[in-house]
PDB file of N, CA and C in Angstrom:
ATOM      1  N   VAL A  53      16.897 -44.198  39.530  1.00 89.00           N
ATOM      2  CA  VAL A  53      17.385 -45.094  40.559  1.00 89.00           C
ATOM      3  C   VAL A  53      16.379 -46.225  40.716  1.00 89.00           C
ATOM      4  N   GLN A  54      16.912 -47.417  40.758  1.00 90.00           N
ATOM      5  CA  GLN A  54      16.065 -48.588  40.938  1.00 90.00           C
ATOM      6  C   GLN A  54      16.500 -49.318  42.198  1.00 90.00           C
ATOM      7  N   ARG A  55      15.568 -49.691  42.998  1.00 92.00           N
ATOM      8  CA  ARG A  55      15.829 -50.430  44.222  1.00 92.00           C
ATOM      9  C   ARG A  55      15.420 -51.875  43.982  1.00 92.00           C
ATOM     10  N   ILE A  56      16.352 -52.801  44.240  1.00 92.00           N
ATOM     11  CA  ILE A  56      16.112 -54.217  43.994  1.00 92.00           C
ATOM     12  C   ILE A  56      16.256 -54.984  45.301  1.00 92.00           C
ATOM     13  N   PRO A  57      15.156 -55.506  45.845  1.00 94.00           N
ATOM     14  CA  PRO A  57      15.256 -56.287  47.088  1.00 94.00           C
ATOM     15  C   PRO A  57      16.071 -57.560  46.843  1.00 94.00           C
ATOM     16  N   LEU A  58      17.044 -57.808  47.696  1.00 94.00           N
ATOM     17  CA  LEU A  58      17.896 -58.989  47.550  1.00 94.00           C
ATOM     18  C   LEU A  58      17.660 -60.014  48.641  1.00 94.00           C
ATOM     19  N   GLY A  59      16.927 -59.626  49.659  1.00 94.00           N
ATOM     20  CA  GLY A  59      16.662 -60.543  50.763  1.00 94.00           C
ATOM     21  C   GLY A  59      17.043 -59.917  52.077  1.00 94.00           C
ATOM     22  N   ASP A  60      16.898 -60.675  53.128  1.00 96.00           N
ATOM     23  CA  ASP A  60      17.205 -60.218  54.477  1.00 96.00           C
ATOM     24  C   ASP A  60      18.538 -60.804  54.925  1.00 96.00           C
ATOM     25  N   SER A  61      19.150 -60.121  55.867  1.00 97.00           N
ATOM     26  CA  SER A  61      20.398 -60.609  56.430  1.00 97.00           C
ATOM     27  C   SER A  61      20.301 -60.619  57.948  1.00 97.00           C
ATOM     28  N   HIS A  62      20.884 -61.652  58.504  1.00 96.00           N
ATOM     29  CA  HIS A  62      20.953 -61.752  59.957  1.00 96.00           C
ATOM     30  C   HIS A  62      22.420 -61.802  60.397  1.00 96.00           C
ATOM     31  N   ILE A  63      23.303 -61.352  59.508  1.00 97.00           N
ATOM     32  CA  ILE A  63      24.732 -61.317  59.804  1.00 97.00           C
ATOM     33  C   ILE A  63      24.983 -60.141  60.755  1.00 97.00           C
ATOM     34  N   PRO A  64      25.631 -60.373  61.883  1.00 98.00           N
ATOM     35  CA  PRO A  64      25.938 -59.274  62.804  1.00 98.00           C
ATOM     36  C   PRO A  64      26.910 -58.269  62.169  1.00 98.00           C
ATOM     37  N   HIS A  65      26.774 -57.020  62.560  1.00 97.00           N
ATOM     38  CA  HIS A  65      27.596 -55.936  62.024  1.00 97.00           C
ATOM     39  C   HIS A  65      29.086 -56.268  62.149  1.00 97.00           C
ATOM     40  N   GLU A  66      29.509 -56.786  63.289  1.00 98.00           N
ATOM     41  CA  GLU A  66      30.920 -57.100  63.517  1.00 98.00           C
ATOM     42  C   GLU A  66      31.424 -58.142  62.528  1.00 98.00           C
ATOM     43  N   VAL A  67      30.590 -59.129  62.206  1.00 98.00           N
ATOM     44  CA  VAL A  67      30.968 -60.175  61.259  1.00 98.00           C
ATOM     45  C   VAL A  67      31.090 -59.580  59.852  1.00 98.00           C
ATOM     46  N   PHE A  68      30.184 -58.677  59.510  1.00 98.00           N
ATOM     47  CA  PHE A  68      30.259 -58.033  58.201  1.00 98.00           C
ATOM     48  C   PHE A  68      31.516 -57.162  58.098  1.00 98.00           C
ATOM     49  N   VAL A  69      31.851 -56.440  59.143  1.00 97.00           N
ATOM     50  CA  VAL A  69      33.060 -55.612  59.148  1.00 97.00           C
ATOM     51  C   VAL A  69      34.292 -56.495  58.969  1.00 97.00           C
ATOM     52  N   GLU A  70      34.312 -57.647  59.632  1.00 98.00           N
ATOM     53  CA  GLU A  70      35.423 -58.586  59.474  1.00 98.00           C
ATOM     54  C   GLU A  70      35.507 -59.077  58.030  1.00 98.00           C
ATOM     55  N   PHE A  71      34.364 -59.383  57.430  1.00 97.00           N
ATOM     56  CA  PHE A  71      34.319 -59.803  56.024  1.00 97.00           C
ATOM     57  C   PHE A  71      34.891 -58.705  55.133  1.00 97.00           C
ATOM     58  N   LEU A  72      34.491 -57.465  55.371  1.00 97.00           N
ATOM     59  CA  LEU A  72      34.995 -56.343  54.570  1.00 97.00           C
ATOM     60  C   LEU A  72      36.512 -56.214  54.695  1.00 97.00           C
ATOM     61  N   GLN A  73      37.021 -56.425  55.881  1.00 96.00           N
ATOM     62  CA  GLN A  73      38.472 -56.373  56.069  1.00 96.00           C
ATOM     63  C   GLN A  73      39.161 -57.489  55.299  1.00 96.00           C
ATOM     64  N   GLU A  74      38.555 -58.656  55.268  1.00 96.00           N
ATOM     65  CA  GLU A  74      39.138 -59.802  54.559  1.00 96.00           C
ATOM     66  C   GLU A  74      39.203 -59.566  53.051  1.00 96.00           C
ATOM     67  N   ILE A  75      38.208 -58.914  52.488  1.00 96.00           N
ATOM     68  CA  ILE A  75      38.187 -58.713  51.032  1.00 96.00           C
ATOM     69  C   ILE A  75      38.769 -57.373  50.608  1.00 96.00           C
ATOM     70  N   SER A  76      39.189 -56.557  51.560  1.00 95.00           N
ATOM     71  CA  SER A  76      39.620 -55.191  51.226  1.00 95.00           C
ATOM     72  C   SER A  76      40.763 -55.148  50.229  1.00 95.00           C
ATOM     73  N   SER A  77      41.689 -56.086  50.255  1.00 93.00           N
ATOM     74  CA  SER A  77      42.813 -56.044  49.311  1.00 93.00           C
ATOM     75  C   SER A  77      42.364 -56.309  47.871  1.00 93.00           C
ATOM     76  N   ARG A  78      41.283 -57.045  47.716  1.00 94.00           N
ATOM     77  CA  ARG A  78      40.775 -57.313  46.363  1.00 94.00           C
ATOM     78  C   ARG A  78      39.965 -56.157  45.806  1.00 94.00           C
ATOM     79  N   PHE A  79      39.541 -55.243  46.669  1.00 93.00           N
ATOM     80  CA  PHE A  79      38.724 -54.109  46.235  1.00 93.00           C
ATOM     81  C   PHE A  79      39.358 -52.793  46.687  1.00 93.00           C
ATOM     82  N   SER A  80      40.606 -52.640  46.355  1.00 91.00           N
ATOM     83  CA  SER A  80      41.335 -51.422  46.705  1.00 91.00           C
ATOM     84  C   SER A  80      41.440 -50.529  45.468  1.00 91.00           C
ATOM     85  N   MET A  81      41.952 -49.331  45.661  1.00 87.00           N
ATOM     86  CA  MET A  81      42.153 -48.420  44.539  1.00 87.00           C
ATOM     87  C   MET A  81      43.118 -49.049  43.529  1.00 87.00           C
ATOM     88  N   GLU A  82      44.129 -49.756  44.021  1.00 86.00           N
ATOM     89  CA  GLU A  82      45.116 -50.370  43.134  1.00 86.00           C
ATOM     90  C   GLU A  82      44.545 -51.546  42.349  1.00 86.00           C
ATOM     91  N   SER A  83      43.593 -52.266  42.918  1.00 89.00           N
ATOM     92  CA  SER A  83      43.049 -53.443  42.230  1.00 89.00           C
ATOM     93  C   SER A  83      41.786 -53.137  41.425  1.00 89.00           C
ATOM     94  N   TYR A  84      41.305 -51.890  41.511  1.00 89.00           N
ATOM     95  CA  TYR A  84      40.078 -51.525  40.792  1.00 89.00           C
ATOM     96  C   TYR A  84      40.282 -51.651  39.299  1.00 89.00           C
ATOM     97  N   ASP A  85      39.306 -52.201  38.630  1.00 89.00           N
ATOM     98  CA  ASP A  85      39.309 -52.326  37.170  1.00 89.00           C
ATOM     99  C   ASP A  85      37.859 -52.159  36.731  1.00 89.00           C
ATOM    100  N   LEU A  86      37.601 -51.126  35.955  1.00 88.00           N
ATOM    101  CA  LEU A  86      36.237 -50.794  35.549  1.00 88.00           C
ATOM    102  C   LEU A  86      35.522 -51.959  34.889  1.00 88.00           C
ATOM    103  N   LEU A  87      36.253 -52.792  34.154  1.00 90.00           N
ATOM    104  CA  LEU A  87      35.616 -53.865  33.402  1.00 90.00           C
ATOM    105  C   LEU A  87      35.637 -55.219  34.108  1.00 90.00           C
ATOM    106  N   HIS A  88      36.558 -55.416  35.057  1.00 91.00           N
ATOM    107  CA  HIS A  88      36.707 -56.751  35.640  1.00 91.00           C
ATOM    108  C   HIS A  88      36.654 -56.807  37.164  1.00 91.00           C
ATOM    109  N   ASN A  89      36.827 -55.688  37.841  1.00 93.00           N
ATOM    110  CA  ASN A  89      36.825 -55.697  39.305  1.00 93.00           C
ATOM    111  C   ASN A  89      36.330 -54.335  39.792  1.00 93.00           C
ATOM    112  N   ASN A  90      35.025 -54.155  39.748  1.00 94.00           N
ATOM    113  CA  ASN A  90      34.435 -52.837  39.999  1.00 94.00           C
ATOM    114  C   ASN A  90      33.441 -52.877  41.162  1.00 94.00           C
ATOM    115  N   CYS A  91      32.722 -51.785  41.324  1.00 94.00           N
ATOM    116  CA  CYS A  91      31.768 -51.673  42.436  1.00 94.00           C
ATOM    117  C   CYS A  91      30.656 -52.727  42.347  1.00 94.00           C
ATOM    118  N   ASN A  92      30.313 -53.145  41.152  1.00 95.00           N
ATOM    119  CA  ASN A  92      29.288 -54.177  41.033  1.00 95.00           C
ATOM    120  C   ASN A  92      29.808 -55.531  41.525  1.00 95.00           C
ATOM    121  N   ASN A  93      31.081 -55.819  41.264  1.00 96.00           N
ATOM    122  CA  ASN A  93      31.674 -57.049  41.788  1.00 96.00           C
ATOM    123  C   ASN A  93      31.718 -57.018  43.310  1.00 96.00           C
ATOM    124  N   PHE A  94      32.083 -55.854  43.865  1.00 97.00           N
ATOM    125  CA  PHE A  94      32.098 -55.683  45.322  1.00 97.00           C
ATOM    126  C   PHE A  94      30.685 -55.873  45.895  1.00 97.00           C
ATOM    127  N   SER A  95      29.701 -55.221  45.289  1.00 96.00           N
ATOM    128  CA  SER A  95      28.316 -55.328  45.764  1.00 96.00           C
ATOM    129  C   SER A  95      27.819 -56.763  45.679  1.00 96.00           C
ATOM    130  N   ASN A  96      28.202 -57.468  44.629  1.00 97.00           N
ATOM    131  CA  ASN A  96      27.786 -58.851  44.461  1.00 97.00           C
ATOM    132  C   ASN A  96      28.354 -59.727  45.582  1.00 97.00           C
ATOM    133  N   GLU A  97      29.638 -59.564  45.880  1.00 97.00           N
ATOM    134  CA  GLU A  97      30.235 -60.347  46.973  1.00 97.00           C
ATOM    135  C   GLU A  97      29.575 -60.043  48.308  1.00 97.00           C
ATOM    136  N   CYS A  98      29.306 -58.758  48.548  1.00 97.00           N
ATOM    137  CA  CYS A  98      28.639 -58.381  49.800  1.00 97.00           C
ATOM    138  C   CYS A  98      27.231 -58.971  49.871  1.00 97.00           C
ATOM    139  N   SER A  99      26.508 -58.915  48.770  1.00 97.00           N
ATOM    140  CA  SER A  99      25.153 -59.447  48.746  1.00 97.00           C
ATOM    141  C   SER A  99      25.140 -60.949  49.016  1.00 97.00           C
ATOM    142  N   ILE A 100      26.061 -61.659  48.370  1.00 98.00           N
ATOM    143  CA  ILE A 100      26.133 -63.106  48.588  1.00 98.00           C
ATOM    144  C   ILE A 100      26.472 -63.406  50.044  1.00 98.00           C
ATOM    145  N   PHE A 101      27.402 -62.653  50.614  1.00 98.00           N
ATOM    146  CA  PHE A 101      27.776 -62.867  52.011  1.00 98.00           C
ATOM    147  C   PHE A 101      26.605 -62.577  52.943  1.00 98.00           C
ATOM    148  N   LEU A 102      25.907 -61.476  52.694  1.00 98.00           N
ATOM    149  CA  LEU A 102      24.847 -61.048  53.603  1.00 98.00           C
ATOM    150  C   LEU A 102      23.543 -61.816  53.441  1.00 98.00           C
ATOM    151  N   THR A 103      23.189 -62.134  52.207  1.00 97.00           N
ATOM    152  CA  THR A 103      21.871 -62.722  51.968  1.00 97.00           C
ATOM    153  C   THR A 103      21.911 -64.114  51.342  1.00 97.00           C
ATOM    154  N   GLY A 104      23.068 -64.491  50.798  1.00 97.00           N
ATOM    155  CA  GLY A 104      23.159 -65.756  50.073  1.00 97.00           C
ATOM    156  C   GLY A 104      22.721 -65.621  48.631  1.00 97.00           C
ATOM    157  N   ALA A 105      22.308 -64.423  48.222  1.00 96.00           N
ATOM    158  CA  ALA A 105      21.823 -64.196  46.853  1.00 96.00           C
ATOM    159  C   ALA A 105      22.705 -63.163  46.147  1.00 96.00           C
ATOM    160  N   PRO A 106      23.029 -63.412  44.880  1.00 97.00           N
ATOM    161  CA  PRO A 106      23.814 -62.429  44.129  1.00 97.00           C
ATOM    162  C   PRO A 106      22.951 -61.264  43.673  1.00 97.00           C
ATOM    163  N   ILE A 107      23.616 -60.187  43.241  1.00 97.00           N
ATOM    164  CA  ILE A 107      22.862 -59.107  42.608  1.00 97.00           C
ATOM    165  C   ILE A 107      22.461 -59.598  41.219  1.00 97.00           C
ATOM    166  N   PRO A 108      21.486 -58.966  40.577  1.00 96.00           N
ATOM    167  CA  PRO A 108      21.018 -59.456  39.276  1.00 96.00           C
ATOM    168  C   PRO A 108      22.139 -59.560  38.235  1.00 96.00           C
ATOM    169  N   GLU A 109      22.074 -60.607  37.454  1.00 96.00           N
ATOM    170  CA  GLU A 109      23.098 -60.866  36.439  1.00 96.00           C
ATOM    171  C   GLU A 109      23.159 -59.759  35.391  1.00 96.00           C
ATOM    172  N   TYR A 110      22.036 -59.118  35.110  1.00 95.00           N
ATOM    173  CA  TYR A 110      22.076 -58.059  34.098  1.00 95.00           C
ATOM    174  C   TYR A 110      22.965 -56.894  34.544  1.00 95.00           C
ATOM    175  N   ILE A 111      23.239 -56.816  35.833  1.00 95.00           N
ATOM    176  CA  ILE A 111      24.153 -55.784  36.336  1.00 95.00           C
ATOM    177  C   ILE A 111      25.599 -56.279  36.245  1.00 95.00           C
ATOM    178  N   THR A 112      25.851 -57.471  36.735  1.00 95.00           N
ATOM    179  CA  THR A 112      27.224 -57.979  36.735  1.00 95.00           C
ATOM    180  C   THR A 112      27.724 -58.320  35.335  1.00 95.00           C
ATOM    181  N   SER A 113      26.827 -58.527  34.389  1.00 96.00           N
ATOM    182  CA  SER A 113      27.254 -58.886  33.026  1.00 96.00           C
ATOM    183  C   SER A 113      27.444 -57.669  32.119  1.00 96.00           C
ATOM    184  N   LEU A 114      27.189 -56.464  32.619  1.00 94.00           N
ATOM    185  CA  LEU A 114      27.327 -55.273  31.775  1.00 94.00           C
ATOM    186  C   LEU A 114      28.711 -55.139  31.144  1.00 94.00           C
ATOM    187  N   PRO A 115      29.804 -55.295  31.894  1.00 94.00           N
ATOM    188  CA  PRO A 115      31.111 -55.184  31.243  1.00 94.00           C
ATOM    189  C   PRO A 115      31.304 -56.206  30.120  1.00 94.00           C
ATOM    190  N   SER A 116      30.850 -57.434  30.331  1.00 94.00           N
ATOM    191  CA  SER A 116      30.976 -58.462  29.283  1.00 94.00           C
ATOM    192  C   SER A 116      30.184 -58.085  28.047  1.00 94.00           C
ATOM    193  N   GLU A 117      29.013 -57.506  28.258  1.00 95.00           N
ATOM    194  CA  GLU A 117      28.207 -57.071  27.113  1.00 95.00           C
ATOM    195  C   GLU A 117      28.936 -56.015  26.307  1.00 95.00           C
ATOM    196  N   VAL A 118      29.573 -55.070  27.001  1.00 93.00           N
ATOM    197  CA  VAL A 118      30.335 -54.028  26.307  1.00 93.00           C
ATOM    198  C   VAL A 118      31.511 -54.653  25.572  1.00 93.00           C
ATOM    199  N   LEU A 119      32.249 -55.531  26.244  1.00 93.00           N
ATOM    200  CA  LEU A 119      33.430 -56.144  25.631  1.00 93.00           C
ATOM    201  C   LEU A 119      33.089 -57.022  24.439  1.00 93.00           C
ATOM    202  N   ASN A 120      31.875 -57.539  24.384  1.00 95.00           N
ATOM    203  CA  ASN A 120      31.465 -58.400  23.279  1.00 95.00           C
ATOM    204  C   ASN A 120      30.887 -57.640  22.085  1.00 95.00           C
ATOM    205  N   THR A 121      30.918 -56.311  22.141  1.00 95.00           N
ATOM    206  CA  THR A 121      30.483 -55.516  20.993  1.00 95.00           C
ATOM    207  C   THR A 121      31.662 -55.360  20.040  1.00 95.00           C
ATOM    208  N   PRO A 122      31.405 -54.918  18.809  1.00 95.00           N
ATOM    209  CA  PRO A 122      32.514 -54.706  17.871  1.00 95.00           C
ATOM    210  C   PRO A 122      33.585 -53.745  18.398  1.00 95.00           C
ATOM    211  N   LEU A 123      33.187 -52.768  19.197  1.00 94.00           N
ATOM    212  CA  LEU A 123      34.158 -51.816  19.746  1.00 94.00           C
ATOM    213  C   LEU A 123      34.747 -52.267  21.079  1.00 94.00           C
ATOM    214  N   GLY A 124      34.272 -53.386  21.608  1.00 93.00           N
ATOM    215  CA  GLY A 124      34.698 -53.859  22.916  1.00 93.00           C
ATOM    216  C   GLY A 124      36.201 -53.991  23.089  1.00 93.00           C
ATOM    217  N   PRO A 125      36.915 -54.676  22.171  1.00 93.00           N
ATOM    218  CA  PRO A 125      38.362 -54.798  22.338  1.00 93.00           C
ATOM    219  C   PRO A 125      39.079 -53.448  22.355  1.00 93.00           C
ATOM    220  N   MET A 126      38.614 -52.517  21.547  1.00 93.00           N
ATOM    221  CA  MET A 126      39.229 -51.197  21.534  1.00 93.00           C
ATOM    222  C   MET A 126      38.972 -50.466  22.864  1.00 93.00           C
ATOM    223  N   ILE A 127      37.756 -50.583  23.377  1.00 92.00           N
ATOM    224  CA  ILE A 127      37.420 -49.960  24.662  1.00 92.00           C
ATOM    225  C   ILE A 127      38.267 -50.561  25.770  1.00 92.00           C
ATOM    226  N   GLU A 128      38.418 -51.882  25.758  1.00 92.00           N
ATOM    227  CA  GLU A 128      39.226 -52.532  26.799  1.00 92.00           C
ATOM    228  C   GLU A 128      40.680 -52.074  26.719  1.00 92.00           C
ATOM    229  N   GLN A 129      41.227 -51.981  25.532  1.00 91.00           N
ATOM    230  CA  GLN A 129      42.606 -51.523  25.372  1.00 91.00           C
ATOM    231  C   GLN A 129      42.753 -50.083  25.874  1.00 91.00           C
ATOM    232  N   MET A 130      41.804 -49.224  25.552  1.00 90.00           N
ATOM    233  CA  MET A 130      41.845 -47.843  26.006  1.00 90.00           C
ATOM    234  C   MET A 130      41.774 -47.780  27.534  1.00 90.00           C
ATOM    235  N   MET A 131      40.874 -48.570  28.136  1.00 86.00           N
ATOM    236  CA  MET A 131      40.730 -48.578  29.583  1.00 86.00           C
ATOM    237  C   MET A 131      42.005 -49.090  30.253  1.00 86.00           C
ATOM    238  N   ARG A 132      42.631 -50.105  29.681  1.00 85.00           N
ATOM    239  CA  ARG A 132      43.883 -50.631  30.230  1.00 85.00           C
ATOM    240  C   ARG A 132      44.970 -49.555  30.192  1.00 85.00           C
ATOM    241  N   GLY A 133      45.049 -48.822  29.083  1.00 84.00           N
ATOM    242  CA  GLY A 133      46.034 -47.751  28.974  1.00 84.00           C
ATOM    243  C   GLY A 133      45.818 -46.691  30.027  1.00 84.00           C
ATOM    244  N   MET A 134      44.576 -46.312  30.251  1.00 80.00           N
ATOM    245  CA  MET A 134      44.268 -45.307  31.268  1.00 80.00           C
ATOM    246  C   MET A 134      44.599 -45.839  32.658  1.00 80.00           C
ATOM    247  N   HIS A 135      44.285 -47.107  32.900  1.00 73.00           N
ATOM    248  CA  HIS A 135      44.551 -47.704  34.206  1.00 73.00           C
ATOM    249  C   HIS A 135      46.050 -47.782  34.467  1.00 73.00           C
ATOM    250  N   ASN A 136      46.815 -48.197  33.458  1.00 74.00           N
ATOM    251  CA  ASN A 136      48.263 -48.335  33.617  1.00 74.00           C
ATOM    252  C   ASN A 136      48.953 -46.989  33.807  1.00 74.00           C
ATOM    253  N   GLN A 137      48.352 -45.943  33.263  1.00 72.00           N
ATOM    254  CA  GLN A 137      48.925 -44.609  33.390  1.00 72.00           C
ATOM    255  C   GLN A 137      48.767 -44.070  34.807  1.00 72.00           C
ATOM    256  N   GLY A 138      47.761 -44.507  35.506  1.00 68.00           N
ATOM    257  CA  GLY A 138      47.526 -44.047  36.868  1.00 68.00           C
ATOM    258  C   GLY A 138      46.716 -42.761  36.883  1.00 68.00           C
ATOM    259  N   PRO A 139      46.450 -42.251  38.093  1.00 64.00           N
ATOM    260  CA  PRO A 139      45.632 -41.038  38.201  1.00 64.00           C
ATOM    261  C   PRO A 139      46.396 -39.832  37.660  1.00 64.00           C
ATOM    262  N   PRO A 140      45.669 -38.857  37.120  1.00 60.00           N
ATOM    263  CA  PRO A 140      46.344 -37.666  36.607  1.00 60.00           C
ATOM    264  C   PRO A 140      46.953 -36.842  37.745  1.00 60.00           C
ATOM    265  N   SER A 141      48.022 -36.146  37.421  1.00 63.00           N
ATOM    266  CA  SER A 141      48.639 -35.232  38.387  1.00 63.00           C
ATOM    267  C   SER A 141      47.710 -34.048  38.597  1.00 63.00           C
ATOM    268  N   PRO A 142      47.823 -33.357  39.738  1.00 65.00           N
ATOM    269  CA  PRO A 142      46.993 -32.161  39.951  1.00 65.00           C
ATOM    270  C   PRO A 142      47.188 -31.165  38.804  1.00 65.00           C
ATOM    271  N   GLY A 143      46.094 -30.646  38.298  1.00 62.00           N
ATOM    272  CA  GLY A 143      46.144 -29.694  37.191  1.00 62.00           C
ATOM    273  C   GLY A 143      46.225 -30.340  35.825  1.00 62.00           C
ATOM    274  N   MET A 144      46.225 -31.678  35.780  1.00 55.00           N
ATOM    275  CA  MET A 144      46.312 -32.388  34.500  1.00 55.00           C
ATOM    276  C   MET A 144      45.070 -33.236  34.306  1.00 55.00           C
ATOM    277  N   MET A 145      44.698 -33.393  33.058  1.00 52.00           N
ATOM    278  CA  MET A 145      43.590 -34.279  32.708  1.00 52.00           C
ATOM    279  C   MET A 145      44.186 -35.629  32.325  1.00 52.00           C
ATOM    280  N   PRO A 146      43.356 -36.671  32.151  1.00 50.00           N
ATOM    281  CA  PRO A 146      43.890 -37.958  31.695  1.00 50.00           C
ATOM    282  C   PRO A 146      44.683 -37.794  30.407  1.00 50.00           C
ATOM    283  N   PHE A 147      45.637 -38.665  30.185  1.00 49.00           N
ATOM    284  CA  PHE A 147      46.508 -38.695  29.016  1.00 49.00           C
ATOM    285  C   PHE A 147      47.508 -37.533  29.022  1.00 49.00           C
ATOM    286  N   GLY A 148      47.733 -36.885  30.189  1.00 50.00           N
ATOM    287  CA  GLY A 148      48.754 -35.874  30.317  1.00 50.00           C
ATOM    288  C   GLY A 148      48.434 -34.543  29.686  1.00 50.00           C
ATOM    289  N   MET A 149      47.179 -34.296  29.368  1.00 49.00           N
ATOM    290  CA  MET A 149      46.787 -33.021  28.769  1.00 49.00           C
ATOM    291  C   MET A 149      46.588 -31.992  29.863  1.00 49.00           C
ATOM    292  N   PRO A 150      47.124 -30.764  29.702  1.00 52.00           N
ATOM    293  CA  PRO A 150      46.898 -29.738  30.720  1.00 52.00           C
ATOM    294  C   PRO A 150      45.404 -29.416  30.861  1.00 52.00           C
ATOM    295  N   GLN A 151      44.987 -29.206  32.082  1.00 52.00           N
ATOM    296  CA  GLN A 151      43.599 -28.854  32.345  1.00 52.00           C
ATOM    297  C   GLN A 151      43.374 -27.381  31.996  1.00 52.00           C
ATOM    298  N   ALA A 152      42.275 -27.090  31.320  1.00 53.00           N
ATOM    299  CA  ALA A 152      41.964 -25.729  30.944  1.00 53.00           C
ATOM    300  C   ALA A 152      41.633 -24.907  32.184  1.00 53.00           C
ATOM    301  N   SER A 153      42.056 -23.683  32.193  1.00 50.00           N
ATOM    302  CA  SER A 153      41.786 -22.805  33.312  1.00 50.00           C
ATOM    303  C   SER A 153      40.328 -22.358  33.260  1.00 50.00           C
ATOM    304  N   MET A 154      39.705 -22.290  34.425  1.00 49.00           N
ATOM    305  CA  MET A 154      38.316 -21.866  34.482  1.00 49.00           C
ATOM    306  C   MET A 154      38.184 -20.386  34.810  1.00 49.00           C
ATOM    307  N   THR A 155      39.315 -19.686  34.928  1.00 50.00           N
ATOM    308  CA  THR A 155      39.265 -18.273  35.257  1.00 50.00           C
ATOM    309  C   THR A 155      39.397 -17.448  33.984  1.00 50.00           C
ATOM    310  N   ALA A 156      38.819 -16.275  34.002  1.00 49.00           N
ATOM    311  CA  ALA A 156      38.893 -15.376  32.845  1.00 49.00           C
ATOM    312  C   ALA A 156      40.292 -14.811  32.728  1.00 49.00           C
ATOM    313  N   PRO A 157      40.794 -14.563  31.506  1.00 48.00           N
ATOM    314  CA  PRO A 157      42.149 -14.029  31.338  1.00 48.00           C
ATOM    315  C   PRO A 157      42.295 -12.640  31.886  1.00 48.00           C
TER     316      PRO A 157
END
């Protein structure tokens, strides 16, 4: 774990809560995208709002670095397929495979 000081904030709690409500539709379960709209994007927006400074670029650029590798397009296509499929049903793993039982026969 690495702690990175981003600066101080003098934004009142109520104002920050209002900001979170305003951006909530862009950072919902439905809008989440591991490569393009993830927790780092959320953290970056919050940091800019609170301190005026973004989080380090080496964090926000990680998805682009992955996508720019030879396997990047394949990874993006796989992630899109998983995202479009939605969450697995109870008792199922991703891609519709039955989950193995953890109990002894």
